[in-house]
Short mmCIF file of C-alpha atoms in Angstrom, two decimals:
data_model
loop_
_atom_site.label_atom_id
_atom_site.label_comp_id
_atom_site.label_asym_id
_atom_site.label_seq_id
_atom_site.Cartn_x
_atom_site.Cartn_y
_atom_site.Cartn_z
CA UNK E 1 68.23 -60.59 23.03
CA UNK E 2 71.68 -61.16 21.61
CA UNK E 3 73.96 -58.18 21.10
CA UNK E 4 76.03 -57.40 18.05
CA UNK E 5 78.51 -54.54 18.07
CA UNK E 6 80.34 -52.75 15.31
CA UNK E 7 83.46 -50.64 15.40
CA UNK E 8 83.92 -47.92 14.42
CA UNK E 9 80.52 -46.29 14.31
CA UNK E 10 81.79 -43.60 11.95
CA UNK E 11 84.90 -43.34 9.84
CA UNK E 12 86.11 -40.73 7.39
CA UNK E 13 88.98 -41.63 5.13
CA UNK E 14 90.81 -40.34 2.09
CA UNK E 15 90.28 -41.84 -1.32
CA UNK E 16 92.67 -44.72 -1.97
CA UNK E 17 93.06 -45.80 1.63
CA UNK E 18 91.66 -48.98 3.21
CA UNK E 19 89.22 -49.13 6.07
CA UNK E 20 88.49 -52.05 8.38
CA UNK E 21 85.13 -52.48 10.09
CA UNK E 22 84.70 -54.97 12.91
CA UNK E 23 81.56 -56.88 13.78
CA UNK E 24 81.38 -58.75 17.07
CA UNK E 25 78.75 -60.97 18.64
CA UNK E 26 79.08 -60.03 22.30
CA UNK E 27 77.23 -62.75 24.15
CA UNK E 28 76.96 -65.59 21.70
CA UNK E 29 78.94 -67.43 19.08
CA UNK E 30 78.03 -66.96 15.46
CA UNK E 31 79.23 -69.32 12.75
CA UNK E 32 77.54 -67.10 10.19
CA UNK E 33 77.53 -63.33 9.95
CA UNK E 34 76.15 -61.14 7.22
CA UNK E 35 77.32 -57.81 5.83
CA UNK E 36 74.80 -55.36 4.42
CA UNK E 37 75.08 -51.99 2.77
CA UNK E 38 72.36 -49.39 3.13
CA UNK E 39 72.00 -46.59 0.63
CA UNK E 40 70.04 -43.43 1.46
CA UNK E 41 66.30 -43.99 1.13
CA UNK E 42 66.90 -47.56 0.04
CA UNK E 43 66.80 -50.95 1.57
CA UNK E 44 69.57 -52.98 3.12
CA UNK E 45 71.41 -54.84 0.39
CA UNK E 46 73.15 -58.06 1.33
CA UNK E 47 76.80 -57.89 0.32
CA UNK E 48 78.15 -61.17 1.59
CA UNK E 49 77.73 -64.03 3.99
CA UNK E 50 80.68 -64.54 6.28
CA UNK E 51 81.36 -68.08 7.46
CA UNK E 52 83.72 -68.80 10.34
CA UNK E 53 86.81 -70.60 9.16
CA UNK E 54 85.98 -70.48 5.47
CA UNK E 55 85.68 -68.06 2.60
CA UNK E 56 82.86 -65.59 2.48
CA UNK E 57 80.09 -65.94 -0.06
CA UNK E 58 79.58 -62.76 -2.01
CA UNK E 59 76.39 -61.57 -3.67
CA UNK E 60 76.29 -60.92 -7.36
CA UNK E 61 77.86 -57.61 -8.24
CA UNK E 62 79.91 -57.28 -5.05
CA UNK E 63 83.65 -57.18 -5.71
CA UNK E 64 85.34 -59.68 -3.41
CA UNK E 65 88.74 -58.10 -3.91
CA UNK E 66 87.40 -54.73 -2.87
CA UNK E 67 85.36 -55.84 0.11
CA UNK E 68 87.54 -58.29 1.99
CA UNK E 69 85.80 -60.33 4.65
CA UNK E 70 87.54 -62.31 7.36
CA UNK E 71 85.61 -64.39 9.89
CA UNK E 72 88.51 -65.59 11.98
CA UNK E 73 86.61 -66.50 15.13
CA UNK E 74 83.11 -67.35 16.27
CA UNK E 75 82.61 -63.84 17.61
CA UNK E 76 84.37 -61.62 15.09
CA UNK E 77 83.98 -60.82 11.42
CA UNK E 78 85.78 -57.98 9.69
CA UNK E 79 85.01 -56.11 6.50
CA UNK E 80 87.87 -54.26 4.86
CA UNK E 81 87.06 -51.76 2.16
CA UNK E 82 90.23 -51.64 0.10
CA UNK E 83 91.31 -48.64 -1.95
CA UNK E 84 88.17 -46.81 -0.96
CA UNK E 85 86.54 -44.33 -3.32
CA UNK E 86 83.79 -41.78 -2.72
CA UNK E 87 81.21 -44.15 -4.22
CA UNK E 88 81.97 -46.59 -1.39
CA UNK E 89 80.57 -44.05 1.08
CA UNK E 90 77.64 -45.74 2.71
CA UNK E 91 76.21 -47.23 5.86
CA UNK E 92 77.50 -50.76 6.48
CA UNK E 93 75.59 -53.05 8.81
CA UNK E 94 76.49 -56.51 10.01
CA UNK E 95 74.30 -59.15 11.53
CA UNK E 96 74.81 -62.47 13.24
CA UNK E 97 72.51 -65.43 13.47
CA UNK E 98 71.47 -67.12 16.68
CA UNK E 99 68.93 -69.95 16.60
CA UNK E 100 67.66 -68.86 13.21
CA UNK E 101 67.16 -65.21 14.11
CA UNK E 102 69.37 -62.41 12.83
CA UNK E 103 70.59 -59.75 15.25
CA UNK E 104 71.95 -56.54 13.78
CA UNK E 105 74.82 -54.30 14.70
CA UNK E 106 74.40 -50.52 14.98
CA UNK E 107 76.08 -49.89 11.65
CA UNK E 108 79.17 -48.04 10.50
CA UNK E 109 78.94 -44.80 8.52
CA UNK E 110 81.81 -44.67 6.03
CA UNK E 111 82.60 -41.41 4.29
CA UNK E 112 85.32 -41.41 1.67
CA UNK E 113 86.64 -37.99 0.71
CA UNK O 1 64.78 -63.63 -7.08
CA UNK O 2 62.81 -62.77 -4.00
CA UNK O 3 61.63 -59.17 -3.79
CA UNK O 4 59.88 -57.25 -1.06
CA UNK O 5 57.89 -54.06 -1.57
CA UNK O 6 56.71 -51.63 1.02
CA UNK O 7 53.96 -49.36 -0.18
CA UNK O 8 54.81 -46.09 1.49
CA UNK O 9 58.21 -44.56 2.04
CA UNK O 10 56.95 -41.82 4.38
CA UNK O 11 53.96 -41.88 6.71
CA UNK O 12 52.97 -39.06 9.05
CA UNK O 13 50.37 -39.68 11.73
CA UNK O 14 49.07 -37.93 14.79
CA UNK O 15 49.30 -39.63 18.15
CA UNK O 16 46.48 -42.14 18.78
CA UNK O 17 45.91 -42.68 15.06
CA UNK O 18 45.86 -46.21 13.76
CA UNK O 19 48.74 -47.49 11.67
CA UNK O 20 48.92 -49.97 8.85
CA UNK O 21 52.11 -50.41 6.82
CA UNK O 22 51.89 -52.57 3.74
CA UNK O 23 54.37 -55.26 2.74
CA UNK O 24 54.20 -57.61 -0.21
CA UNK O 25 56.69 -60.21 -1.33
CA UNK O 26 57.17 -62.17 -4.50
CA UNK O 27 58.22 -65.73 -3.60
CA UNK O 28 55.37 -68.23 -3.76
CA UNK O 29 56.85 -70.95 -1.59
CA UNK O 30 57.35 -71.27 2.13
CA UNK O 31 58.58 -68.04 3.70
CA UNK O 32 59.58 -66.63 7.04
CA UNK O 33 58.43 -63.05 7.50
CA UNK O 34 59.80 -60.29 9.70
CA UNK O 35 59.24 -56.69 10.63
CA UNK O 36 62.20 -54.75 11.97
CA UNK O 37 62.26 -51.26 13.45
CA UNK O 38 65.11 -48.79 13.49
CA UNK O 39 64.71 -45.94 15.95
CA UNK O 40 66.72 -42.77 15.25
CA UNK O 41 70.38 -43.44 15.98
CA UNK O 42 69.80 -47.05 16.94
CA UNK O 43 70.28 -50.41 15.29
CA UNK O 44 67.66 -52.62 13.70
CA UNK O 45 65.49 -54.46 16.18
CA UNK O 46 63.05 -57.27 15.58
CA UNK O 47 59.42 -56.23 16.08
CA UNK O 48 57.80 -59.52 15.21
CA UNK O 49 58.16 -62.57 13.04
CA UNK O 50 56.07 -65.25 11.39
CA UNK O 51 57.33 -68.75 10.74
CA UNK O 52 54.16 -70.86 10.82
CA UNK O 53 50.85 -71.29 12.66
CA UNK O 54 48.47 -68.47 13.49
CA UNK O 55 48.79 -65.93 10.68
CA UNK O 56 48.07 -63.07 13.07
CA UNK O 57 51.32 -62.39 14.88
CA UNK O 58 51.70 -60.16 17.90
CA UNK O 59 54.98 -58.41 18.54
CA UNK O 60 56.47 -55.98 20.99
CA UNK O 61 55.09 -52.53 21.82
CA UNK O 62 51.54 -53.32 20.70
CA UNK O 63 52.41 -54.11 17.08
CA UNK O 64 50.85 -56.97 15.16
CA UNK O 65 51.04 -58.27 11.62
CA UNK O 66 48.87 -60.52 9.54
CA UNK O 67 50.19 -63.01 7.02
CA UNK O 68 47.81 -63.42 4.10
CA UNK O 69 49.27 -66.10 1.90
CA UNK O 70 46.87 -65.57 -1.00
CA UNK O 71 47.88 -61.92 -1.19
CA UNK O 72 51.60 -62.47 -0.53
CA UNK O 73 51.25 -59.85 2.16
CA UNK O 74 52.44 -59.27 5.71
CA UNK O 75 51.06 -55.90 6.78
CA UNK O 76 52.06 -54.30 10.06
CA UNK O 77 49.41 -52.72 12.27
CA UNK O 78 49.09 -50.83 15.51
CA UNK O 79 45.71 -49.55 16.76
CA UNK O 80 47.03 -46.39 18.38
CA UNK O 81 50.49 -44.98 17.68
CA UNK O 82 52.60 -42.99 20.09
CA UNK O 83 55.21 -40.31 19.49
CA UNK O 84 57.85 -42.86 20.52
CA UNK O 85 56.90 -45.02 17.52
CA UNK O 86 58.66 -42.54 15.25
CA UNK O 87 61.17 -44.75 13.44
CA UNK O 88 61.89 -46.51 10.19
CA UNK O 89 60.16 -49.86 9.68
CA UNK O 90 61.50 -52.61 7.45
CA UNK O 91 59.68 -55.66 6.21
CA UNK O 92 61.93 -58.64 5.46
CA UNK O 93 61.34 -62.06 3.97
CA UNK O 94 63.39 -65.21 4.05
CA UNK O 95 62.66 -67.96 1.58
CA UNK O 96 63.39 -69.23 -1.87
CA UNK O 97 66.75 -69.73 -3.50
CA UNK O 98 69.60 -69.16 -1.09
CA UNK O 99 67.17 -68.68 1.80
CA UNK O 100 68.53 -65.18 2.40
CA UNK O 101 66.87 -62.37 4.29
CA UNK O 102 65.61 -59.82 1.76
CA UNK O 103 64.51 -56.39 2.94
CA UNK O 104 61.94 -53.95 1.68
CA UNK O 105 62.94 -50.33 1.13
CA UNK O 106 61.64 -49.25 4.51
CA UNK O 107 58.89 -46.89 5.67
CA UNK O 108 59.73 -43.84 7.72
CA UNK O 109 56.99 -43.20 10.26
CA UNK O 110 56.73 -39.84 11.95
CA UNK O 111 54.22 -39.48 14.74
CA UNK O 112 53.24 -35.93 15.63
CA UNK O 113 52.61 -35.24 19.31
#
């Protein structure tokens, strides 16, 4: 199947700093990528839909100024958590669509101190 | 809004026991249904999916699921589990407004050897 990678796999940062997470589709082009957040013992919550060459579509309750998404190419979407706070600590997962099926990245564990 | 419920958050079975994980969804229209598995330390992988046709769907590693439209259910089954099936299992549904993939809370399966 198609492969989606994320970088970094883990990141620890200080409160107030910004963190960028990359999502790449390695062997296919993806016009649409999705960013999810997974809380402990809870489901994956869709944060936003990233569209190549246009603005991302954010879900209700997700701050677009805090979670900046850039989908600059058909193989790369980035999520930047700006001015991170401890409550932003979470597991962030991206996925990319190929022929109607979503393939998921391995996730990024963000810890904000 | 579409919602997905998984009945058990933790299931513990002995090897060779039969498995059934429940999944119910709320949207009454046309849906696409998925089961994903996340092995420890790995990313989400598709186990099986239902789009249309035979409501009994066979997936990888001996898993199957049955779509029962009247019950809004898509339960996952395996006749005889193995220790290597230890993982977290997510039911997901696509359909309704926005046609987004909505996940259940997940079921952690531990198989004792």
